[in-house]
Amino acid sequence: MDVGLRAGLSLGVFAAAATGLAVLGAGVAAASTGDSPAAGGGVASSATAPADRRVATKQALPGPRRETTPSTVRPAAVTTNQAPVISGVSVRTPNTSTGAVSGTVTASDPERTALTYAATTSPAGRVTITGAGAFTYTPTAAARHAAARIGAGPAVTSDTVAVTVTDSGGASARSDVTVPISPRNTAPRFGRNTVGVPEPVSGVVSGRLSATDADRDPLSFSAPASTARGTITIDALTGAFTYTPTADARNTAAQTGAAADKADTFTVTVADGYGGQATAAIKVAISPALRLPEPQYLPVTAQLRVGAEVIGLEVAVTREQQWRGLMGRPPLGPNQGMLFTYSPASPQFFWMWQTPHPIDMVFLLGGEVKTVYAATPCLAQPCQFYGSLLQPVDAVIELGSGRAAQLGLKPGVRVTITSIVPTSIVPPSVVSPSGPATVPVSV
């Protein structure tokens, strides 16, 4: 080996060891000419290479040698969004005029993000809420009226508002807030109450109460059961009432100078069932006790036949019997009547003086009905007269009120009256304000 070549190789090894880097390659590229290498030149090679063949070398960078260790890659930590926290709810007293209830829902978010508030609307009311959690609940008029009903339970006296708080990440919290419903009702008002006049015999006064309600609630009427002077009955639904004075009250009212004792007053009430009510004072007249004449009861000596109906007739013969007629008598039964006869036929007039119950008067001529009158009691003169100067009659029959129509008696109808063997009638107990009295029968 050439000394120069040996020295060059040794120097290359030494340089590689000194730098600590691997020698990737060394060589000489020479053009293939076919000539011998130049004297004193580079590495001699017996192999010839193509003219375009090149040998690449990579030299190590200078510097110290370092050992490398593979590094570990850690993923970023994933955080979970926490829901807002509702820490408090405040509800204020309803506004007495509008019924509106205000309140506040207090909430916070662990991540301190912005919060939004929402609230439900129920059929009983509507609710609004701000971004700060302040809400206002306003009940409907129907809900307030329902809450006013007497005995109403929590289902109608309160409502529930669902408030939802949501953070920017979509997490939410909910609170059901109970709000009171302020009751509201319009009280009924009395209208025109009607009070009748006392019934002549019993003194009973009938009347009817009238009232209206703005809410159209069903109304109920009430009255005291009695006063110091009488008793009261009332229909709670219709307001119809009757007042019956006591016997003592009527006797007192009959005394001279007893103006203050001829009336009574009691208080009635109308209620709507929702806490609303109104009262009114009702003044009624007290009819003085009647001093009716002793009634007469005559024997039944005739009968009236109308179809299958047979009516027994008491016959008033004398002028006194005809004048007294049915004075002081209780109502006639369906098959009872009184007959008055006149010969010759002539115009006749009847009145109802001291006759305490209504009757039918049937005026006849020759067995034919000429006129029928519905006569009403007269206990204080002047009294109405029944009859006509232009219509002579030979008989008049008095029947119980409404009986003539039931029998079909009207002008032009013919009837048959026959005499029968006299029979006595048993008079009923006649009840007067001073007590019952039994009237004897004279035959």
XYZ file of C-alpha atoms in Angstrom:
443
model
C 0.000 0.000 0.000
C 1.170 3.398 -0.726
C 2.411 5.269 2.247
C 0.342 8.295 1.339
C -2.826 6.249 1.039
C -2.214 4.518 4.345
C -1.687 7.852 6.012
C -4.894 9.187 4.510
C -6.982 6.276 5.744
C -5.531 6.471 9.181
C -6.263 10.141 9.289
C -9.878 9.499 8.200
C -10.405 6.897 10.918
C -8.938 9.221 13.474
C -11.198 12.050 12.357
C -14.284 9.837 12.523
C -13.408 8.663 15.987
C -12.716 12.193 17.080
C -16.092 13.524 15.952
C -18.116 10.494 17.111
C -20.040 10.453 13.847
C -20.208 7.593 11.371
C -18.536 7.988 8.028
C -21.235 7.275 5.588
C -18.990 6.862 2.539
C -15.722 7.920 0.789
C -14.350 7.437 -2.613
C -13.079 8.935 -5.701
C -15.028 9.482 -8.795
C -13.070 9.613 -11.983
C -14.004 9.765 -15.527
C -13.379 6.556 -17.430
C -10.617 7.429 -19.903
C -8.760 4.141 -20.262
C -5.469 5.794 -19.113
C -3.496 4.789 -16.064
C -3.950 6.791 -12.906
C -1.766 9.760 -12.560
C 1.447 9.234 -10.588
C 1.345 10.571 -7.040
C -2.604 10.841 -7.399
C -5.737 9.270 -5.461
C -7.258 5.768 -4.914
C -6.539 3.351 -7.718
C -9.650 1.248 -8.693
C -9.592 -1.646 -11.233
C -13.286 -0.979 -11.898
C -14.269 1.496 -14.353
C -17.592 3.338 -13.907
C -19.871 4.915 -16.364
C -19.193 8.530 -17.049
C -22.421 9.694 -15.240
C -22.062 7.566 -12.140
C -21.506 9.544 -8.935
C -20.749 8.505 -5.395
C -22.587 10.562 -2.730
C -21.204 11.035 0.712
C -22.910 12.402 3.890
C -20.691 13.998 6.411
C -21.559 14.115 10.057
C -22.196 17.496 11.691
C -19.658 18.530 14.197
C -20.591 18.541 17.871
C -20.913 16.247 20.842
C -22.984 13.061 20.639
C -26.355 12.918 22.568
C -28.657 10.044 23.461
C -32.421 10.597 22.681
C -35.413 9.129 24.662
C -39.007 8.861 23.171
C -41.437 11.387 24.855
C -45.033 10.520 26.175
C -48.028 12.629 24.720
C -50.871 13.229 27.264
C -54.519 14.197 26.041
C -56.063 17.465 27.306
C -58.404 17.078 30.366
C -62.239 17.146 29.515
C -64.398 19.248 31.969
C -68.222 18.550 32.628
C -70.664 21.530 32.615
C -72.428 21.849 35.964
C -76.104 22.872 36.158
C -77.128 26.164 37.763
C -78.091 26.139 41.435
C -81.377 27.724 42.589
C -80.660 29.037 46.057
C -83.892 30.804 46.935
C -87.448 31.755 45.950
C -89.442 34.659 47.363
C -93.193 35.197 46.813
C -94.968 38.394 47.843
C -98.567 39.034 48.899
C -101.058 39.382 46.008
C -102.202 42.816 44.939
C -105.756 43.127 46.304
C -106.943 45.006 43.237
C -105.378 43.073 40.362
C -104.509 39.830 42.133
C -100.972 39.991 40.674
C -98.258 38.167 42.647
C -94.601 39.163 42.286
C -91.544 37.233 43.385
C -87.915 36.441 42.672
C -85.990 33.261 41.878
C -82.329 33.474 42.928
C -79.818 31.229 41.097
C -76.085 30.989 40.335
C -73.861 29.010 37.979
C -70.680 27.197 39.154
C -68.893 28.189 35.921
C -70.156 31.772 36.294
C -71.771 31.747 32.855
C -74.776 33.866 31.965
C -78.189 32.510 33.032
C -81.561 32.696 31.335
C -84.946 32.336 33.091
C -88.203 30.891 31.775
C -91.578 30.272 33.444
C -94.673 28.298 32.470
C -98.141 29.773 31.936
C -101.081 27.845 33.412
C -104.796 28.029 32.480
C -105.441 29.849 35.751
C -103.090 32.734 34.999
C -100.169 34.101 33.041
C -96.603 34.720 34.223
C -93.766 36.935 33.050
C -90.138 36.704 34.200
C -87.077 38.909 33.686
C -83.468 37.999 33.017
C -82.757 38.612 36.687
C -85.331 36.047 37.868
C -88.033 38.544 38.923
C -91.472 37.187 37.983
C -95.070 38.400 38.047
C -98.060 36.029 38.095
C -101.493 37.416 37.185
C -104.504 35.099 37.707
C -107.511 35.174 35.383
C -110.809 36.669 36.527
C -112.379 33.196 36.449
C -109.611 31.779 38.639
C -110.029 34.571 41.189
C -113.777 34.042 41.301
C -113.374 30.278 41.737
C -110.967 30.912 44.613
C -113.668 32.960 46.355
C -116.117 30.055 46.579
C -116.942 29.101 50.138
C -115.058 25.916 51.015
C -112.700 26.153 48.025
C -109.597 23.957 48.443
C -105.925 24.487 47.593
C -106.491 23.277 44.043
C -108.297 26.536 43.239
C -106.890 28.923 45.846
C -103.304 28.533 44.585
C -101.392 27.831 41.382
C -97.954 26.406 40.545
C -95.452 28.188 38.318
C -92.514 26.135 36.990
C -89.393 28.326 36.734
C -86.428 26.973 34.720
C -82.909 28.451 34.920
C -80.508 27.558 32.061
C -76.789 28.339 31.672
C -74.899 29.024 28.455
C -73.877 25.369 28.229
C -77.489 24.176 28.158
C -77.591 22.758 31.704
C -80.711 23.768 33.656
C -82.403 23.643 37.042
C -86.140 23.888 37.813
C -88.174 25.094 40.773
C -91.966 24.749 41.164
C -93.182 27.934 42.815
C -96.585 27.951 44.560
C -98.390 31.280 44.263
C -101.637 32.254 46.034
C -104.703 33.220 43.988
C -106.385 36.275 45.439
C -110.177 35.660 45.616
C -112.493 38.187 44.015
C -116.284 38.264 44.028
C -119.079 40.757 43.476
C -121.825 40.616 46.090
C -125.451 40.243 44.941
C -127.905 43.131 45.111
C -131.559 43.140 46.030
C -133.973 44.352 43.379
C -137.629 45.167 43.837
C -139.096 42.899 46.495
C -142.856 42.390 46.421
C -144.999 42.163 49.554
C -148.680 41.289 49.327
C -151.613 42.322 51.479
C -152.784 40.105 54.339
C -155.229 37.327 53.532
C -158.452 38.449 55.200
C -159.158 35.385 57.287
C -155.751 33.944 58.160
C -153.796 37.195 58.010
C -151.059 35.442 55.993
C -148.909 37.762 53.872
C -147.213 36.394 50.765
C -144.339 37.980 48.882
C -141.289 37.360 46.760
C -137.706 38.558 46.987
C -135.743 39.648 43.933
C -131.961 39.944 43.570
C -129.281 40.001 40.881
C -125.626 38.975 40.821
C -122.976 40.454 38.509
C -121.099 37.130 38.427
C -124.321 35.261 37.593
C -123.877 33.049 40.615
C -126.870 30.990 41.769
C -128.443 32.842 44.677
C -129.860 31.566 47.937
C -132.425 33.428 50.051
C -132.912 33.109 53.793
C -134.982 34.665 56.549
C -135.457 34.150 60.284
C -137.906 31.438 61.251
C -139.937 33.821 63.376
C -140.289 37.227 64.943
C -142.058 38.258 68.124
C -145.271 38.697 66.125
C -145.246 35.976 63.486
C -143.583 33.092 61.688
C -141.824 33.124 58.316
C -141.261 30.487 55.676
C -139.136 31.119 52.580
C -138.139 29.244 49.452
C -134.353 29.480 49.330
C -134.266 29.157 45.531
C -137.120 31.403 44.419
C -137.298 33.892 47.288
C -141.049 33.333 47.716
C -142.035 33.798 51.365
C -145.071 33.787 53.631
C -145.551 35.596 56.907
C -148.164 34.352 59.362
C -148.973 36.647 62.291
C -149.728 35.165 65.683
C -153.229 35.355 67.147
C -151.962 37.725 69.844
C -150.448 40.014 67.220
C -153.737 40.163 65.318
C -155.759 40.796 68.466
C -153.384 43.599 69.422
C -153.646 45.060 65.926
C -157.440 45.095 66.261
C -157.333 47.439 69.237
C -158.013 51.127 68.797
C -154.931 53.269 68.353
C -152.604 50.319 67.715
C -150.998 51.737 64.572
C -147.512 50.612 65.610
C -148.812 47.094 66.199
C -150.282 46.706 62.731
C -146.964 45.927 61.054
C -143.928 43.738 61.531
C -140.412 43.883 60.070
C -137.851 41.151 59.500
C -134.488 40.971 57.735
C -133.886 38.733 54.729
C -130.527 37.752 53.245
C -129.388 36.781 49.769
C -126.038 34.983 49.340
C -124.112 33.931 46.231
C -122.047 31.091 47.710
C -118.774 32.961 47.115
C -118.764 35.056 50.257
C -120.976 37.807 48.875
C -124.310 38.635 50.455
C -126.816 41.437 50.917
C -129.612 42.087 53.388
C -132.948 43.874 53.182
C -135.665 44.788 55.648
C -139.130 43.477 54.778
C -142.135 45.211 56.296
C -145.467 43.376 56.368
C -148.888 44.458 57.522
C -150.580 42.641 60.378
C -154.257 42.113 59.661
C -156.426 42.801 62.724
C -158.306 39.827 64.086
C -161.635 39.350 62.345
C -164.891 39.325 64.196
C -166.849 37.244 61.743
C -170.499 36.480 62.352
C -171.465 33.028 63.468
C -171.875 30.964 60.275
C -175.152 29.277 59.418
C -175.483 25.667 58.283
C -178.780 24.814 56.574
C -180.223 21.397 55.796
C -179.538 19.965 52.339
C -182.967 19.834 50.660
C -182.047 19.962 46.962
C -179.442 18.683 44.588
C -177.883 19.861 41.347
C -177.142 17.278 38.667
C -174.559 18.047 35.990
C -173.746 14.920 34.019
C -172.549 12.343 36.522
C -171.871 14.995 39.154
C -174.326 15.478 42.013
C -174.051 18.570 44.223
C -175.953 18.719 47.512
C -177.569 22.137 48.032
C -178.446 23.901 51.260
C -181.540 25.994 50.510
C -181.795 29.511 51.959
C -185.514 30.123 52.261
C -186.118 33.049 54.612
C -184.860 36.591 54.103
C -182.516 36.213 57.081
C -181.075 32.973 55.709
C -180.563 34.578 52.329
C -178.961 37.671 53.880
C -176.504 35.620 55.938
C -175.703 33.196 53.121
C -172.141 31.902 53.533
C -170.955 34.595 55.942
C -168.234 33.285 58.218
C -168.241 29.894 56.516
C -165.075 27.920 55.740
C -164.509 26.947 52.076
C -167.222 24.794 50.482
C -166.399 21.209 49.576
C -166.490 20.026 45.934
C -170.005 18.599 46.321
C -171.439 21.386 48.467
C -173.445 24.449 47.482
C -176.161 26.861 48.609
C -179.358 27.579 46.633
C -181.362 30.816 46.628
C -184.782 30.830 44.861
C -187.011 33.777 43.787
C -190.586 33.870 42.610
C -191.402 35.651 40.467
C -188.127 36.039 38.617
C -186.449 39.395 39.197
C -183.000 41.044 39.101
C -180.952 40.022 42.154
C -177.721 41.338 43.655
C -175.217 39.534 45.878
C -172.179 40.697 47.777
C -169.388 39.012 49.752
C -169.518 40.998 52.964
C -167.843 38.980 55.757
C -167.626 35.959 53.485
C -164.005 34.937 54.052
C -163.435 32.640 51.048
C -163.955 33.080 47.290
C -166.907 31.352 45.638
C -168.618 30.959 42.232
C -172.095 32.479 41.772
C -174.288 30.882 39.067
C -177.350 32.965 38.056
C -180.214 30.883 36.514
C -183.515 31.512 34.756
C -185.811 28.609 33.878
C -183.017 26.078 34.450
C -180.599 27.856 32.067
C -177.332 29.433 33.128
C -177.344 33.173 32.421
C -174.206 34.468 34.166
C -171.346 33.060 36.223
C -169.373 35.303 38.611
C -166.116 34.571 40.412
C -166.740 36.405 43.681
C -163.949 37.430 46.041
C -164.098 38.008 49.806
C -164.948 41.421 51.220
C -164.109 41.998 54.857
C -164.118 45.783 54.813
C -166.764 47.882 53.120
C -167.476 49.066 50.488
C -168.002 45.692 48.808
C -168.591 44.783 45.180
C -172.066 43.733 44.054
C -172.737 40.857 41.639
C -175.831 40.818 39.395
C -177.551 42.906 36.723
C -180.654 45.063 36.555
C -181.150 43.813 33.022
C -181.141 40.129 33.907
C -183.982 38.694 35.977
C -183.288 35.351 37.642
C -185.320 32.784 39.556
C -182.391 30.949 41.200
C -178.773 31.537 42.251
C -176.358 28.758 43.238
C -173.171 29.409 45.222
C -170.366 26.857 44.726
C -166.764 26.558 45.817
C -164.252 28.722 43.943
C -163.521 27.304 40.481
C -166.161 24.588 40.734
C -168.415 26.095 38.044
C -165.703 25.770 35.436
C -164.977 22.199 36.529
C -168.658 21.319 36.012
C -168.779 23.081 32.646
C -171.326 25.653 33.804
C -171.449 28.647 31.469
C -174.150 30.816 29.861
C -176.589 28.725 27.823
C -175.993 25.455 29.696
C -179.142 23.891 31.180
C -179.126 22.298 34.605
C -181.557 20.247 36.667
C -182.331 21.012 40.300
C -184.479 18.565 42.245
C -185.826 18.493 45.763
C -184.687 15.729 48.055
C -185.445 14.523 51.532
C -183.845 17.034 53.887
C -180.514 15.971 55.345
C -178.361 17.711 57.878
C -174.726 18.598 57.346
C -172.122 18.406 60.057
C -170.333 21.737 60.220
C -166.567 21.626 60.483
C -164.693 23.264 63.311
C -164.459 26.918 62.433
C -161.020 28.243 63.271
C -160.929 31.906 64.156
C -158.070 33.994 65.505
C -159.496 33.540 68.989
C -159.601 29.756 68.691
C -161.804 26.937 67.326
C -165.559 27.007 67.762
C -168.148 24.389 66.742
C -171.372 25.796 65.318
C -174.551 23.783 66.025
C -176.868 22.707 63.217
C -180.467 23.792 63.158
C -182.774 21.650 61.051
